[in-house]
């Protein structure tokens, strides 16, 4: 892990506001908990914004990969999925924006499919340079708070494995909605808390830079509460949601949720840990037999 002097802060549930939560793992840091009222998984205590910013600046991006490595294929697959969802809503004169665009492969793919305008927002200076050089993208080097469309409105906003990094994901979605046209759309993809990476233990998979982990239910709820109407979803090791900006829809927060995924989350993660060890033993046996 990058060497950072970590500072920590307490937080209530980022979805329903409850303070009733139970740790997923008995470790001090990072400490992910599951809300007893709605089932959202989040860090508490969590690193402060300043701590995470220092973490990103001191080497986090060095192992994120480039557009030429194995992530290339994954990015193209995600770009194709976004293009398929947006095929009937994006026109030639429309603007698409990706927040946290990295090396720009997803954004460039979608732009080229529709021959439309594209803008990326990316905090890493090196990733911005790579995206400009390889794909000729218009970039803002910074975060969501630095997004300035100069009076324009986006028809599509992309958050691909970005929302889970925000300390306040609800506020981030509200900021995204403000940047969208009244008939605009948002695409969100995040890791699924109900389906961790099968080759990793939970203690390895739960990441310090991820403030929150969603299920399809909790992501859809947060989108609805911030003024979006979800029209298409997919859930496996990740959760995808495609949602329309519903201008004038009142935003709500807090209160007792109409659902509670506490026990589904607990059961899914227990199954993951139980099934991990037979998989690990089989992988080790194969490695030993092959002399690795």
GROMACS .gro file of N, CA and C in nm, residues 73-180:
model
  324
   73UNK      N    1  -0.914  -0.443  -2.338
   73UNK     CA    2  -1.030  -0.523  -2.378
   73UNK      C    3  -1.149  -0.496  -2.286
   74UNK      N    4  -1.123  -0.485  -2.156
   74UNK     CA    5  -1.232  -0.458  -2.061
   74UNK      C    6  -1.296  -0.323  -2.092
   75UNK      N    7  -1.213  -0.222  -2.119
   75UNK     CA    8  -1.265  -0.089  -2.150
   75UNK      C    9  -1.348  -0.091  -2.277
   76UNK      N   10  -1.303  -0.166  -2.377
   76UNK     CA   11  -1.379  -0.174  -2.502
   76UNK      C   12  -1.513  -0.243  -2.480
   77UNK      N   13  -1.514  -0.346  -2.397
   77UNK     CA   14  -1.640  -0.415  -2.365
   77UNK      C   15  -1.737  -0.321  -2.294
   78UNK      N   16  -1.684  -0.241  -2.200
   78UNK     CA   17  -1.771  -0.146  -2.130
   78UNK      C   18  -1.821  -0.038  -2.225
   79UNK      N   19  -1.733   0.008  -2.313
   79UNK     CA   20  -1.774   0.107  -2.411
   79UNK      C   21  -1.884   0.055  -2.501
   80UNK      N   22  -1.872  -0.071  -2.543
   80UNK     CA   23  -1.974  -0.132  -2.628
   80UNK      C   24  -2.107  -0.145  -2.554
   81UNK      N   25  -2.101  -0.179  -2.426
   81UNK     CA   26  -2.223  -0.191  -2.346
   81UNK      C   27  -2.293  -0.056  -2.334
   82UNK      N   28  -2.215   0.049  -2.310
   82UNK     CA   29  -2.273   0.184  -2.299
   82UNK      C   30  -2.334   0.226  -2.432
   83UNK      N   31  -2.262   0.203  -2.542
   83UNK     CA   32  -2.312   0.241  -2.674
   83UNK      C   33  -2.443   0.170  -2.706
   84UNK      N   34  -2.453   0.043  -2.668
   84UNK     CA   35  -2.576  -0.032  -2.694
   84UNK      C   36  -2.694   0.026  -2.617
   85UNK      N   37  -2.671   0.065  -2.492
   85UNK     CA   38  -2.778   0.123  -2.411
   85UNK      C   39  -2.821   0.260  -2.464
   86UNK      N   40  -2.724   0.335  -2.516
   86UNK     CA   41  -2.750   0.474  -2.555
   86UNK      C   42  -2.781   0.492  -2.703
   87UNK      N   43  -2.795   0.382  -2.776
   87UNK     CA   44  -2.804   0.392  -2.922
   87UNK      C   45  -2.925   0.472  -2.970
   88UNK      N   46  -3.029   0.479  -2.891
   88UNK     CA   47  -3.149   0.551  -2.934
   88UNK      C   48  -3.163   0.689  -2.870
   89UNK      N   49  -3.061   0.732  -2.795
   89UNK     CA   50  -3.075   0.860  -2.724
   89UNK      C   51  -2.965   0.960  -2.757
   90UNK      N   52  -2.856   0.917  -2.821
   90UNK     CA   53  -2.744   1.006  -2.850
   90UNK      C   54  -2.744   1.045  -2.997
   91UNK      N   55  -2.736   1.176  -3.023
   91UNK     CA   56  -2.728   1.228  -3.159
   91UNK      C   57  -2.593   1.289  -3.187
   92UNK      N   58  -2.571   1.326  -3.312
   92UNK     CA   59  -2.440   1.375  -3.356
   92UNK      C   60  -2.398   1.502  -3.284
   93UNK      N   61  -2.491   1.588  -3.249
   93UNK     CA   62  -2.459   1.715  -3.184
   93UNK      C   63  -2.458   1.707  -3.032
   94UNK      N   64  -2.483   1.590  -2.978
   94UNK     CA   65  -2.491   1.575  -2.833
   94UNK      C   66  -2.353   1.568  -2.769
   95UNK      N   67  -2.349   1.597  -2.639
   95UNK     CA   68  -2.225   1.592  -2.561
   95UNK      C   69  -2.232   1.477  -2.463
   96UNK      N   70  -2.126   1.394  -2.462
   96UNK     CA   71  -2.113   1.291  -2.360
   96UNK      C   72  -1.994   1.327  -2.270
   97UNK      N   73  -2.009   1.302  -2.142
   97UNK     CA   74  -1.907   1.335  -2.042
   97UNK      C   75  -1.877   1.210  -1.960
   98UNK      N   76  -1.749   1.181  -1.942
   98UNK     CA   77  -1.711   1.073  -1.851
   98UNK      C   78  -1.630   1.130  -1.736
   99UNK      N   79  -1.675   1.105  -1.615
   99UNK     CA   80  -1.604   1.148  -1.494
   99UNK      C   81  -1.516   1.032  -1.449
  100UNK      N   82  -1.386   1.061  -1.432
  100UNK     CA   83  -1.291   0.956  -1.400
  100UNK      C   84  -1.262   0.871  -1.522
  101UNK      N   85  -1.228   0.937  -1.633
  101UNK     CA   86  -1.217   0.866  -1.762
  101UNK      C   87  -1.086   0.790  -1.778
  102UNK      N   88  -0.989   0.808  -1.685
  102UNK     CA   89  -0.864   0.735  -1.695
  102UNK      C   90  -0.793   0.761  -1.826
  103UNK      N   91  -0.751   0.653  -1.894
  103UNK     CA   92  -0.679   0.668  -2.020
  103UNK      C   93  -0.769   0.700  -2.138
  104UNK      N   94  -0.901   0.705  -2.117
  104UNK     CA   95  -0.992   0.755  -2.218
  104UNK      C   96  -1.050   0.654  -2.315
  105UNK      N   97  -1.019   0.526  -2.297
  105UNK     CA   98  -1.063   0.427  -2.395
  105UNK      C   99  -1.214   0.415  -2.404
  106UNK      N  100  -1.282   0.412  -2.290
  106UNK     CA  101  -1.428   0.400  -2.291
  106UNK      C  102  -1.491   0.521  -2.359
  107UNK      N  103  -1.449   0.639  -2.318
  107UNK     CA  104  -1.506   0.762  -2.372
  107UNK      C  105  -1.482   0.772  -2.522
  108UNK      N  106  -1.360   0.740  -2.567
  108UNK     CA  107  -1.328   0.747  -2.709
  108UNK      C  108  -1.413   0.649  -2.790
  109UNK      N  109  -1.434   0.530  -2.734
  109UNK     CA  110  -1.514   0.429  -2.804
  109UNK      C  111  -1.657   0.479  -2.824
  110UNK      N  112  -1.718   0.531  -2.718
  110UNK     CA  113  -1.856   0.579  -2.728
  110UNK      C  114  -1.864   0.699  -2.822
  111UNK      N  115  -1.768   0.790  -2.811
  111UNK     CA  116  -1.765   0.906  -2.902
  111UNK      C  117  -1.762   0.862  -3.047
  112UNK      N  118  -1.676   0.766  -3.078
  112UNK     CA  119  -1.660   0.722  -3.216
  112UNK      C  120  -1.785   0.650  -3.268
  113UNK      N  121  -1.858   0.583  -3.179
  113UNK     CA  122  -1.980   0.514  -3.221
  113UNK      C  123  -2.088   0.612  -3.267
  114UNK      N  124  -2.093   0.729  -3.204
  114UNK     CA  125  -2.200   0.824  -3.233
  114UNK      C  126  -2.151   0.949  -3.306
  115UNK      N  127  -2.020   0.961  -3.325
  115UNK     CA  128  -1.961   1.079  -3.390
  115UNK      C  129  -2.010   1.207  -3.321
  116UNK      N  130  -2.013   1.204  -3.188
  116UNK     CA  131  -2.064   1.317  -3.111
  116UNK      C  132  -1.950   1.386  -3.036
  117UNK      N  133  -1.984   1.489  -2.961
  117UNK     CA  134  -1.886   1.559  -2.879
  117UNK      C  135  -1.858   1.479  -2.752
  118UNK      N  136  -1.735   1.491  -2.702
  118UNK     CA  137  -1.697   1.415  -2.582
  118UNK      C  138  -1.604   1.498  -2.495
  119UNK      N  139  -1.623   1.485  -2.364
  119UNK     CA  140  -1.539   1.554  -2.266
  119UNK      C  141  -1.510   1.458  -2.152
  120UNK      N  142  -1.382   1.449  -2.113
  120UNK     CA  143  -1.344   1.365  -2.001
  120UNK      C  144  -1.297   1.448  -1.883
  121UNK      N  145  -1.324   1.398  -1.763
  121UNK     CA  146  -1.276   1.459  -1.639
  121UNK      C  147  -1.191   1.355  -1.568
  122UNK      N  148  -1.067   1.389  -1.538
  122UNK     CA  149  -0.974   1.290  -1.483
  122UNK      C  150  -0.872   1.359  -1.392
  123UNK      N  151  -0.857   1.313  -1.267
  123UNK     CA  152  -0.763   1.378  -1.174
  123UNK      C  153  -0.616   1.353  -1.204
  124UNK      N  154  -0.583   1.242  -1.270
  124UNK     CA  155  -0.444   1.208  -1.293
  124UNK      C  156  -0.388   1.283  -1.414
  125UNK      N  157  -0.281   1.359  -1.391
  125UNK     CA  158  -0.218   1.434  -1.499
  125UNK      C  159  -0.165   1.341  -1.607
  126UNK      N  160  -0.103   1.230  -1.566
  126UNK     CA  161  -0.047   1.134  -1.662
  126UNK      C  162  -0.157   1.070  -1.746
  127UNK      N  163  -0.269   1.034  -1.683
  127UNK     CA  164  -0.379   0.973  -1.758
  127UNK      C  165  -0.441   1.074  -1.855
  128UNK      N  166  -0.451   1.199  -1.813
  128UNK     CA  167  -0.502   1.303  -1.904
  128UNK      C  168  -0.414   1.316  -2.027
  129UNK      N  169  -0.283   1.318  -2.005
  129UNK     CA  170  -0.189   1.330  -2.116
  129UNK      C  171  -0.203   1.213  -2.212
  130UNK      N  172  -0.218   1.092  -2.156
  130UNK     CA  173  -0.232   0.974  -2.240
  130UNK      C  174  -0.361   0.979  -2.322
  131UNK      N  175  -0.471   1.023  -2.259
  131UNK     CA  176  -0.599   1.029  -2.328
  131UNK      C  177  -0.597   1.133  -2.440
  132UNK      N  178  -0.532   1.244  -2.416
  132UNK     CA  179  -0.522   1.348  -2.520
  132UNK      C  180  -0.437   1.298  -2.637
  133UNK      N  181  -0.323   1.238  -2.604
  133UNK     CA  182  -0.229   1.197  -2.708
  133UNK      C  183  -0.286   1.085  -2.794
  134UNK      N  184  -0.345   0.985  -2.731
  134UNK     CA  185  -0.390   0.869  -2.808
  134UNK      C  186  -0.524   0.890  -2.875
  135UNK      N  187  -0.617   0.957  -2.807
  135UNK     CA  188  -0.753   0.963  -2.858
  135UNK      C  189  -0.799   1.103  -2.895
  136UNK      N  190  -0.716   1.204  -2.872
  136UNK     CA  191  -0.753   1.340  -2.906
  136UNK      C  192  -0.873   1.392  -2.829
  137UNK      N  193  -0.887   1.349  -2.705
  137UNK     CA  194  -1.002   1.386  -2.624
  137UNK      C  195  -0.987   1.524  -2.562
  138UNK      N  196  -1.098   1.591  -2.544
  138UNK     CA  197  -1.103   1.713  -2.464
  138UNK      C  198  -1.108   1.672  -2.317
  139UNK      N  199  -1.015   1.723  -2.236
  139UNK     CA  200  -1.002   1.678  -2.098
  139UNK      C  201  -1.004   1.796  -2.001
  140UNK      N  202  -1.064   1.773  -1.884
  140UNK     CA  203  -1.049   1.860  -1.768
  140UNK      C  204  -0.970   1.781  -1.665
  141UNK      N  205  -0.854   1.832  -1.626
  141UNK     CA  206  -0.774   1.763  -1.525
  141UNK      C  207  -0.824   1.806  -1.387
  142UNK      N  208  -0.891   1.714  -1.319
  142UNK     CA  209  -0.949   1.745  -1.190
  142UNK      C  210  -1.057   1.644  -1.155
  143UNK      N  211  -1.144   1.683  -1.063
  143UNK     CA  212  -1.252   1.595  -1.019
  143UNK      C  213  -1.388   1.647  -1.061
  144UNK      N  214  -1.492   1.587  -1.008
  144UNK     CA  215  -1.628   1.625  -1.044
  144UNK      C  216  -1.657   1.771  -1.012
  145UNK      N  217  -1.601   1.822  -0.904
  145UNK     CA  218  -1.623   1.962  -0.868
  145UNK      C  219  -1.562   2.058  -0.969
  146UNK      N  220  -1.469   2.008  -1.051
  146UNK     CA  221  -1.405   2.092  -1.152
  146UNK      C  222  -1.477   2.088  -1.286
  147UNK      N  223  -1.584   2.011  -1.295
  147UNK     CA  224  -1.658   1.999  -1.421
  147UNK      C  225  -1.727   2.130  -1.454
  148UNK      N  226  -1.686   2.189  -1.565
  148UNK     CA  227  -1.744   2.316  -1.612
  148UNK      C  228  -1.774   2.300  -1.760
  149UNK      N  229  -1.901   2.296  -1.794
  149UNK     CA  230  -1.940   2.275  -1.933
  149UNK      C  231  -1.962   2.405  -2.008
  150UNK      N  232  -1.936   2.517  -1.943
  150UNK     CA  233  -1.946   2.645  -2.011
  150UNK      C  234  -2.083   2.673  -2.070
  151UNK      N  235  -2.187   2.638  -1.999
  151UNK     CA  236  -2.322   2.662  -2.048
  151UNK      C  237  -2.382   2.544  -2.124
  152UNK      N  238  -2.299   2.449  -2.161
  152UNK     CA  239  -2.350   2.331  -2.229
  152UNK      C  240  -2.414   2.235  -2.128
  153UNK      N  241  -2.492   2.143  -2.179
  153UNK     CA  242  -2.549   2.036  -2.097
  153UNK      C  243  -2.517   1.903  -2.164
  154UNK      N  244  -2.486   1.804  -2.083
  154UNK     CA  245  -2.451   1.672  -2.135
  154UNK      C  246  -2.576   1.590  -2.162
  155UNK      N  247  -2.574   1.512  -2.269
  155UNK     CA  248  -2.684   1.419  -2.298
  155UNK      C  249  -2.659   1.285  -2.228
  156UNK      N  250  -2.531   1.253  -2.207
  156UNK     CA  251  -2.496   1.128  -2.139
  156UNK      C  252  -2.377   1.153  -2.048
  157UNK      N  253  -2.387   1.106  -1.925
  157UNK     CA  254  -2.276   1.116  -1.830
  157UNK      C  255  -2.240   0.975  -1.784
  158UNK      N  256  -2.111   0.943  -1.789
  158UNK     CA  257  -2.062   0.808  -1.760
  158UNK      C  258  -1.984   0.808  -1.630
  159UNK      N  259  -2.020   0.718  -1.540
  159UNK     CA  260  -1.944   0.692  -1.417
  159UNK      C  261  -1.911   0.543  -1.414
  160UNK      N  262  -1.797   0.506  -1.467
  160UNK     CA  263  -1.757   0.366  -1.474
  160UNK      C  264  -1.655   0.337  -1.365
  161UNK      N  265  -1.698   0.266  -1.261
  161UNK     CA  266  -1.613   0.233  -1.146
  161UNK      C  267  -1.553   0.359  -1.085
  162UNK      N  268  -1.642   0.454  -1.061
  162UNK     CA  269  -1.604   0.584  -1.005
  162UNK      C  270  -1.689   0.618  -0.882
  163UNK      N  271  -1.819   0.590  -0.887
  163UNK     CA  272  -1.910   0.633  -0.780
  163UNK      C  273  -1.868   0.580  -0.644
  164UNK      N  274  -1.813   0.459  -0.640
  164UNK     CA  275  -1.773   0.398  -0.512
  164UNK      C  276  -1.657   0.470  -0.445
  165UNK      N  277  -1.588   0.558  -0.520
  165UNK     CA  278  -1.474   0.632  -0.464
  165UNK      C  279  -1.516   0.758  -0.391
  166UNK      N  280  -1.637   0.806  -0.414
  166UNK     CA  281  -1.680   0.933  -0.355
  166UNK      C  282  -1.715   0.918  -0.208
  167UNK      N  283  -1.672   1.016  -0.127
  167UNK     CA  284  -1.712   1.020   0.013
  167UNK      C  285  -1.863   1.044   0.026
  168UNK      N  286  -1.918   1.121  -0.067
  168UNK     CA  287  -2.061   1.153  -0.064
  168UNK      C  288  -2.121   1.119  -0.200
  169UNK      N  289  -2.151   0.992  -0.225
  169UNK     CA  290  -2.202   0.952  -0.357
  169UNK      C  291  -2.335   1.017  -0.393
  170UNK      N  292  -2.418   1.042  -0.292
  170UNK     CA  293  -2.546   1.109  -0.319
  170UNK      C  294  -2.522   1.249  -0.376
  171UNK      N  295  -2.432   1.323  -0.315
  171UNK     CA  296  -2.401   1.457  -0.363
  171UNK      C  297  -2.337   1.452  -0.502
  172UNK      N  298  -2.256   1.348  -0.526
  172UNK     CA  299  -2.193   1.332  -0.657
  172UNK      C  300  -2.299   1.310  -0.765
  173UNK      N  301  -2.398   1.228  -0.737
  173UNK     CA  302  -2.505   1.205  -0.834
  173UNK      C  303  -2.587   1.331  -0.857
  174UNK      N  304  -2.610   1.408  -0.752
  174UNK     CA  305  -2.682   1.535  -0.768
  174UNK      C  306  -2.603   1.632  -0.856
  175UNK      N  307  -2.471   1.633  -0.838
  175UNK     CA  308  -2.385   1.719  -0.921
  175UNK      C  309  -2.389   1.672  -1.067
  176UNK      N  310  -2.389   1.543  -1.088
  176UNK     CA  311  -2.400   1.490  -1.224
  176UNK      C  312  -2.532   1.530  -1.288
  177UNK      N  313  -2.639   1.520  -1.211
  177UNK     CA  314  -2.771   1.554  -1.264
  177UNK      C  315  -2.777   1.700  -1.306
  178UNK      N  316  -2.709   1.786  -1.230
  178UNK     CA  317  -2.708   1.928  -1.263
  178UNK      C  318  -2.637   1.955  -1.395
  179UNK      N  319  -2.544   1.866  -1.433
  179UNK     CA  320  -2.469   1.883  -1.558
  179UNK      C  321  -2.542   1.824  -1.678
  180UNK      N  322  -2.651   1.751  -1.653
  180UNK     CA  323  -2.724   1.684  -1.760
  180UNK      C  324  -2.835   1.771  -1.817
   0.00000   0.00000   0.00000
